[in-house]
Coordinates of C-alpha atoms and ligand atoms in Angstrom, one line a residue:
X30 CA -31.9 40.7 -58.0
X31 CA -29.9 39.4 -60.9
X32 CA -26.6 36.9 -60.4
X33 CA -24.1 39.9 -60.3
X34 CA -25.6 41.8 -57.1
X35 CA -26.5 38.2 -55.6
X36 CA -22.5 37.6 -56.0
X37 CA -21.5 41.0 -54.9
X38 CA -23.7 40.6 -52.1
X39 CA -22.3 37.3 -51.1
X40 CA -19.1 38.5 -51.7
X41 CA -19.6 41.6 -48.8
X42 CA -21.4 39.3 -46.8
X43 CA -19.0 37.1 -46.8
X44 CA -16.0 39.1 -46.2
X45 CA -17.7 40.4 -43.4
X46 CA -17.9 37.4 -41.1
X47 CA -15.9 37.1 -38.1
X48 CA -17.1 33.5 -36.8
X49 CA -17.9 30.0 -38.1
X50 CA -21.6 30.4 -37.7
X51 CA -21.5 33.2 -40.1
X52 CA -20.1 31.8 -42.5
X53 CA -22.6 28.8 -42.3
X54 CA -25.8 31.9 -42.1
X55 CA -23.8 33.3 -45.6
X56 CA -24.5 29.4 -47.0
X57 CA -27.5 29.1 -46.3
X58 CA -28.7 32.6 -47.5
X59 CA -27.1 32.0 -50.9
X60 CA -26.9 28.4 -51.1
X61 CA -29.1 27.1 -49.4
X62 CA -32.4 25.5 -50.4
X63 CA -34.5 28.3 -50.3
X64 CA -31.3 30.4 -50.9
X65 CA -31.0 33.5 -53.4
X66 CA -29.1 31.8 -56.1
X67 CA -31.1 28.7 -55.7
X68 CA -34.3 30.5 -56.6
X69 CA -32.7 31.3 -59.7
X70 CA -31.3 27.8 -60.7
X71 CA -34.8 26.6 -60.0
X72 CA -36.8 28.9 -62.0
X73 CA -34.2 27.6 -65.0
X74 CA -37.2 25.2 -65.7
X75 CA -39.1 27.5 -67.0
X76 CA -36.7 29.4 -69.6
X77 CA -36.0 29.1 -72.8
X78 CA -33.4 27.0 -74.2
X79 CA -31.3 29.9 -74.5
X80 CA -31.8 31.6 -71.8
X81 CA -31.2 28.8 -69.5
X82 CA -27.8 28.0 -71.0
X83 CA -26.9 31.5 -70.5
X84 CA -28.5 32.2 -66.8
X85 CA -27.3 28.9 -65.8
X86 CA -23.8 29.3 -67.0
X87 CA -23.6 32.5 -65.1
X88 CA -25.6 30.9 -61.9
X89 CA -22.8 27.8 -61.9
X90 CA -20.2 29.8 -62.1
X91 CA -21.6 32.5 -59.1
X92 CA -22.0 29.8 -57.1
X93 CA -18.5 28.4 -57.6
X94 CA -17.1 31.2 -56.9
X95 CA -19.7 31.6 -53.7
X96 CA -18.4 28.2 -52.4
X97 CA -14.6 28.9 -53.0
X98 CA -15.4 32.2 -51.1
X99 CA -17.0 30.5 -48.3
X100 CA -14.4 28.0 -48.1
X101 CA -11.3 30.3 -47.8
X102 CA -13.6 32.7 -45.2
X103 CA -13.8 29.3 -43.0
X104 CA -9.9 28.7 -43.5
X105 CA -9.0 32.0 -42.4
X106 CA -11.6 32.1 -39.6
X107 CA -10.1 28.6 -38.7
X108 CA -6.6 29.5 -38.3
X109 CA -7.2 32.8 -36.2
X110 CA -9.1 31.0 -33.7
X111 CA -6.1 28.7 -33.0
X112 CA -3.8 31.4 -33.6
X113 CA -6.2 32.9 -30.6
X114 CA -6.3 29.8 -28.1
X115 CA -2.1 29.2 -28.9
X116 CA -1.7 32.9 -27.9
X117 CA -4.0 32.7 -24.5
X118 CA -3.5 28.8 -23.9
X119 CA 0.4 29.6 -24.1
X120 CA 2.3 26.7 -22.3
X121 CA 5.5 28.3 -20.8
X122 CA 7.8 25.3 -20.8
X123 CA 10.5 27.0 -19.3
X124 CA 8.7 26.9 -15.7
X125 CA 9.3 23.8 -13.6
X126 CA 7.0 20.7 -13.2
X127 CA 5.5 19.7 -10.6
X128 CA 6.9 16.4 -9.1
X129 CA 5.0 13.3 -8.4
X130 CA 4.5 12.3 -4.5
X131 CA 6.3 9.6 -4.3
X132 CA 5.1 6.7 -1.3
X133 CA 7.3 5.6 1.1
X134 CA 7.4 2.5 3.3
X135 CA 5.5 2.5 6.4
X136 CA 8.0 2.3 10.1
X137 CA 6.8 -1.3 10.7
X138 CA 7.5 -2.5 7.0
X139 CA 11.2 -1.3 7.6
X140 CA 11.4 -3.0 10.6
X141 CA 9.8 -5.6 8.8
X142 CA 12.7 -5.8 6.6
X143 CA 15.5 -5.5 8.3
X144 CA 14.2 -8.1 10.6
X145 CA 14.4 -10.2 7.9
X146 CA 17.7 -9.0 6.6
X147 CA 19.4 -9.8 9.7
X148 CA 17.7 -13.7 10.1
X149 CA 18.3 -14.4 6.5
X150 CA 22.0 -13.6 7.4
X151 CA 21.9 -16.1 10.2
X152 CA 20.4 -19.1 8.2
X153 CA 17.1 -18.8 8.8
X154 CA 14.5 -19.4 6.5
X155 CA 10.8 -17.4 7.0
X156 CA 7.4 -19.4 7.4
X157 CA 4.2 -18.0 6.8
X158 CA 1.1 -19.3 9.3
X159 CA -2.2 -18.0 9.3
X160 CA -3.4 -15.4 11.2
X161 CA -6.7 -17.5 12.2
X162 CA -5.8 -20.4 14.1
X163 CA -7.5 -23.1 15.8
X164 CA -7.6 -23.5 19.6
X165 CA -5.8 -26.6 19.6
X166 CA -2.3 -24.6 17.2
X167 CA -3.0 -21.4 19.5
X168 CA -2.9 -22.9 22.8
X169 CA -3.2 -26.9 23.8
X170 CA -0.4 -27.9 21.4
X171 CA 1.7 -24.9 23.3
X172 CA 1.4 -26.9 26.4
X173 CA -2.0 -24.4 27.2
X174 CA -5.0 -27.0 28.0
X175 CA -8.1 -25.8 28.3
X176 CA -8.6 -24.1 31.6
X177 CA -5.1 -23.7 32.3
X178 CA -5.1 -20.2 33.5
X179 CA -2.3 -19.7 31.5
X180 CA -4.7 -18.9 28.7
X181 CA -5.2 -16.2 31.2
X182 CA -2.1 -14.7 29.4
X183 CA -3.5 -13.6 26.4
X184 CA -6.8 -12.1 26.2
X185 CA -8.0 -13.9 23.1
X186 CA -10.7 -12.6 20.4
X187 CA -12.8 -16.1 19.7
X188 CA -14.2 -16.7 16.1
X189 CA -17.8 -17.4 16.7
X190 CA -19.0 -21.0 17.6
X191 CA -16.1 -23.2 16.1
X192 CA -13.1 -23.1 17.9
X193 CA -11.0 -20.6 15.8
X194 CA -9.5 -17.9 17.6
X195 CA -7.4 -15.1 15.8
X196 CA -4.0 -15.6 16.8
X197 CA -2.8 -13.8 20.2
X198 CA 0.8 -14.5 18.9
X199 CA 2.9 -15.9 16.7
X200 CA 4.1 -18.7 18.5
X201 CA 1.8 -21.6 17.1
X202 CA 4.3 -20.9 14.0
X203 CA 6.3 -23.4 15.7
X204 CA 3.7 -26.0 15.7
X205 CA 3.3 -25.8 11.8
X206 CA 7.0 -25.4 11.1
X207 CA 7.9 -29.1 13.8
X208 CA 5.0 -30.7 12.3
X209 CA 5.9 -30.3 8.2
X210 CA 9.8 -30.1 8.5
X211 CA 12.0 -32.9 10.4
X212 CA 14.8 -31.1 12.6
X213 CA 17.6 -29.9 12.7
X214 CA 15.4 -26.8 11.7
X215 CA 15.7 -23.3 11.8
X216 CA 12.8 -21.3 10.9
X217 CA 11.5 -17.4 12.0
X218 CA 8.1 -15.6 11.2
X219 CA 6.5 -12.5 11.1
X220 CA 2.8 -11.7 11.3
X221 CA -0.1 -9.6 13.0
X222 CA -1.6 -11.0 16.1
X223 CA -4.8 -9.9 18.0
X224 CA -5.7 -8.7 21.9
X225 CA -8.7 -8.1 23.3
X226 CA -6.7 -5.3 25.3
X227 CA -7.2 -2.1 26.4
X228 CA -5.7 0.7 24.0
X229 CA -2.9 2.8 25.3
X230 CA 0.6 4.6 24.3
X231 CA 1.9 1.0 24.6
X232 CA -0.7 -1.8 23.7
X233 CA -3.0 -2.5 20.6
X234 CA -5.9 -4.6 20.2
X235 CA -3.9 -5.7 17.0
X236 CA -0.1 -5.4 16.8
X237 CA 3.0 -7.3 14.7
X238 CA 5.2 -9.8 16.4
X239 CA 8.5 -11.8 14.7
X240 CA 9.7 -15.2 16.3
X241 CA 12.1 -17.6 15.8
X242 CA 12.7 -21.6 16.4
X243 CA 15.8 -23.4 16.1
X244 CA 15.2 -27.2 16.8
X245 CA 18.9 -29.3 16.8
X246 CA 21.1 -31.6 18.9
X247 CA 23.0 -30.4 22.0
X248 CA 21.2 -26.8 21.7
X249 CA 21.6 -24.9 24.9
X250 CA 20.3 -21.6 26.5
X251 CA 24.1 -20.1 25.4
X252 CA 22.9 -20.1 21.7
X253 CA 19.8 -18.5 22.5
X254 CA 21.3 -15.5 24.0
X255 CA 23.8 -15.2 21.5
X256 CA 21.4 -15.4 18.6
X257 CA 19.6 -12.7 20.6
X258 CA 22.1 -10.7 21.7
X259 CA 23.5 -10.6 17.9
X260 CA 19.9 -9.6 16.2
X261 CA 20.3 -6.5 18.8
X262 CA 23.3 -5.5 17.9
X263 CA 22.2 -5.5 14.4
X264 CA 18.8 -3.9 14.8
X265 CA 19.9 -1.4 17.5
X266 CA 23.4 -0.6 16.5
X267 CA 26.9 -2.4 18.0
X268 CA 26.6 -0.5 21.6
X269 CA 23.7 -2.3 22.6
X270 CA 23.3 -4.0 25.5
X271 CA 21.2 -6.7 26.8
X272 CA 20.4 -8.6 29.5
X273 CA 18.5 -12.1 30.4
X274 CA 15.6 -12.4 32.9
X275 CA 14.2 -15.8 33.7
X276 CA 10.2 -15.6 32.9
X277 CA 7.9 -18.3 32.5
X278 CA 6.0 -19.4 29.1
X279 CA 4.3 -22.9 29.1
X280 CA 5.9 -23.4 26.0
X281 CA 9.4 -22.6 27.0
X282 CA 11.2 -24.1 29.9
X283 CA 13.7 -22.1 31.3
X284 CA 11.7 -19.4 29.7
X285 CA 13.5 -15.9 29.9
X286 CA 12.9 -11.9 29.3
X287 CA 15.6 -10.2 27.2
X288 CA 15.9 -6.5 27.7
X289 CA 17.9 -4.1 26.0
X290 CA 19.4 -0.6 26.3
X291 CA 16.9 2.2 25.7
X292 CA 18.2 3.1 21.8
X293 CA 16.3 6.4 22.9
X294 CA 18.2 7.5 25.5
X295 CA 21.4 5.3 25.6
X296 CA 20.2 3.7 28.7
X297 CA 20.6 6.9 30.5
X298 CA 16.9 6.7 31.3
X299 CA 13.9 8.6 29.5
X300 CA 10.1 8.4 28.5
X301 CA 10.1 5.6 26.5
X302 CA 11.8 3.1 28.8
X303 CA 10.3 4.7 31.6
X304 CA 13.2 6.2 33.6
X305 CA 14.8 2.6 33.9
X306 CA 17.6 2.7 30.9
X307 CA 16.0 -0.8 29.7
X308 CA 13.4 -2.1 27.6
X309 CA 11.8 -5.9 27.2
X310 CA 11.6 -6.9 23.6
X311 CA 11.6 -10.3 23.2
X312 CA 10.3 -13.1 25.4
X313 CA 11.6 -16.4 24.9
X314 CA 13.0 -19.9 26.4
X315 CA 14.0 -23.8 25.4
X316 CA 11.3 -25.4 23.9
X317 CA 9.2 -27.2 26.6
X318 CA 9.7 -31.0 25.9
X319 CA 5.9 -31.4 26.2
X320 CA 6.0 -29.0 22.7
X321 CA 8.3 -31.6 21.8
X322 CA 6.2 -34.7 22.3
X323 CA 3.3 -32.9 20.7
X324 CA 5.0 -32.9 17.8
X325 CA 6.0 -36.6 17.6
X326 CA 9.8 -35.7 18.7
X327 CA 11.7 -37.0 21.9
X328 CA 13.1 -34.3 23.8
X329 CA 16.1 -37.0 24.7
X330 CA 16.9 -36.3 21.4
X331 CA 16.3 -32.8 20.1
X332 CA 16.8 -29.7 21.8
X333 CA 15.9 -25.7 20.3
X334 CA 14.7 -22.4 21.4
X335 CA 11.9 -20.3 20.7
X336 CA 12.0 -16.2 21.1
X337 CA 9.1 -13.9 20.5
X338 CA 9.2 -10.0 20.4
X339 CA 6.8 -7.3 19.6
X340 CA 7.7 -5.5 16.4
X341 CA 5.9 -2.3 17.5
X342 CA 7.8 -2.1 20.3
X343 CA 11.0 -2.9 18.5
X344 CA 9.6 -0.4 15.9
X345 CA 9.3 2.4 18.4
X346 CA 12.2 2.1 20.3
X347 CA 14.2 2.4 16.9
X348 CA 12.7 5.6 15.7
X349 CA 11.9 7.2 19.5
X350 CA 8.4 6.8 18.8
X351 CA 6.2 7.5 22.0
X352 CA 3.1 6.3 21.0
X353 CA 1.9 2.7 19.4
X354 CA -1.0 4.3 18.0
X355 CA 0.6 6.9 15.9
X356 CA 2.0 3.5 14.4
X357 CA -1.6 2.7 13.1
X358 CA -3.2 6.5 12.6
X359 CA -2.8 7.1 8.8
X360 CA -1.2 10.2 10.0
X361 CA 0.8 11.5 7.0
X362 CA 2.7 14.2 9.0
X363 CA 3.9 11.5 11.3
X364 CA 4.9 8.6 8.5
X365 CA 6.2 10.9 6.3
X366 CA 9.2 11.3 8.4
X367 CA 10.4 8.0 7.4
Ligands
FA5_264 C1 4.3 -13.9 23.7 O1 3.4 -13.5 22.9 C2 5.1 -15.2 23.4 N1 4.4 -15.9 22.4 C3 6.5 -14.9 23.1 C4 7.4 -16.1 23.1 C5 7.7 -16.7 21.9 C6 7.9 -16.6 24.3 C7 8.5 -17.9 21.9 C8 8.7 -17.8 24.3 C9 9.0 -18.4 23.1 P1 4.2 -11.8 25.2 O2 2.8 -11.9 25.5 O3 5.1 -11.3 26.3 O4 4.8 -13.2 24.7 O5 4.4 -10.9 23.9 C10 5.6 -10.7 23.3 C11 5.8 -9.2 23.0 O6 4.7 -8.7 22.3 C12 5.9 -8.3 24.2 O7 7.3 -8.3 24.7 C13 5.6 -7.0 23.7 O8 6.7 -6.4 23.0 C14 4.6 -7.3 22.6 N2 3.2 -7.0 23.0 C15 2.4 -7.7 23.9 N3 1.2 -7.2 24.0 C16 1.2 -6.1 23.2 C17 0.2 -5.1 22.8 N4 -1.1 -5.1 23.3 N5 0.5 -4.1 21.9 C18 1.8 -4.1 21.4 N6 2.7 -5.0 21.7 C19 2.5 -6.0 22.5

């Protein structure tokens, strides 16, 4: 075959392909090392001066041309392949996205919030304790000795062999804030606590409670219930009501229950306040002056009051929410309606 039908065979060849790897086949058949216009370069070695400066002038310029044909064949071939993938890969950016979930916060963190909303407003100032305590912050320095049996009162998880317990409420909060700040004082908290307790619509083995201390001179049960009566209000809307039942804590003395109206129902009576129009919140009381002495101040001296509620409870009362464990169930269906 001599250099004219190899080029007018390449030429056809080349024309021909419809893909990359044809292009590449045409290459090799022509160029390539055992290729048809190869052969001929090689076999220049053995012509004569004047032959190979003909041949090989003809051969260099055949393959020239061979490569520039290759090269467009790969351009075109290029370009209609994206040409292709823009036609079936077509982005219609007229249609509309699709939005992002976006989280929410969970019923407790609101209440969460707004109970700290509301005691910022009355000059409080919030004090983290830890959720592991030791015996002695839990219960003795709450006026709870060993065997009392009002440890009775809480049914406590124990932290193996060394006299931590996880908290059964928040009230040792008072301990740490009397021991590290000198009075007057005025101090509230917020924080999970733990009950070995049997699982219903209204208890968890672990729930949230919030609690306040106010230690000053000339502090009387009058300031308690209208710091409580006030926080309500606030929480519950301005037509609550509320009312004072005397209780007993050994940590508070008087100590006292405050109810309020079922938000449900209005205090007409329904499910969640069990037919009776009222629900307890928050337990509370003076401090006992043996809290007092515990933490090296005289009770002659200092008065306060401590109060204690259950945020859960709070929590569900707010929203209508029949069940405490729908509070900790993951359920999307149900926390997305917050
Ligand atoms: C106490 O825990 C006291 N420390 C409160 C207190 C503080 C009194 C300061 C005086 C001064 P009590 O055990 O009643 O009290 O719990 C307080 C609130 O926690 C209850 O009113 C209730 O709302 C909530 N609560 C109690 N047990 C559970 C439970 N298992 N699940 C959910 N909430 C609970």
């Amino acid at each position: 075959m001599d250099i004219k039908d190899i080029l007018q065979l390449a030429k056809d060849q080349i024309n021909k392909a419809s893909s990359l790897e044809e292009i590449e086949k045409a290459r090799l058949e022509f160029l390539g090392r055992k290729g048809k216009l190869t052969e001929i370069l090689r076999g220049l070695a053995k012509m004569s001066l004047e032959q190979k400066k003909k041949i090989g002038g003809e051969a260099n310029l055949a393959r020239e041309d061979i490569e520039l044909l290759l090269k467009n064949k790969a351009k075109e071939l290029r370009a209609a392949g994206a040409e292709k993938i823009a036609e079936t890969e077509k982005v219609d950016i007229t249609l509309p996205g699709l939005a992002s979930k976006i989280g929410h916060r969970h019923p407790l963190q609101l209440i969460k919030e707004k109970y700290i909303e509301i005691f910022t407003s009355f000059g409080y100032t919030l004090f983290n304790t830890p959720e592991i305590e030791t015996e002695e912050f839990n219960f003795d320095l709450l006026n709870i000795p060993q065997n009392h049996p009002a440890r009775d009162m809480w049914d406590t998880f124990f932290v193996k062999g060394n006299g931590y317990v996880l908290r059964t409420h928040t009230s040792p909060f008072q301990i740490h804030c009397m021991k590290k700040n000198k009075p007057p004082l005025r101090f509230f908290a917020f924080g999970r606590v733990y009950r070995y307790e049997q699982i219903d619509a209204g208890h968890s083995p672990n729930f949230y409670q919030c609690e306040g201390l106010v230690v000053d001179k000339n502090i009387t049960l009058a300031d308690l219930k209208g710091t409580i009566q006030e926080f309500a209000k606030q929480m519950f809307g301005h037509d609550v009501k509320s009312r004072m039942r005397q209780s007993f804590f050994p940590f508070t003395e008087p100590s006292v229950e405050v109810d309020v109206t079922c938000a449900v129902c209005g205090g007409k009576g329904c499910p969640v306040c069990k037919g009776t129009g009222w629900v307890e919140i928050i337990g509370a009381g003076m401090v006992h002056p043996n809290v007092l002495r515990n933490v090296g101040l005289n009770p002659a001296e200092w008065q306060g009051f401590a109060f204690g509620m259950g945020v859960d409870r709070i929590c569900m009362l707010k929203y209508g929410i029949e069940d405490i464990r729908l509070l900790y169930s993951n359920n999307l269906k149900f926390l997305e309606q917050f």
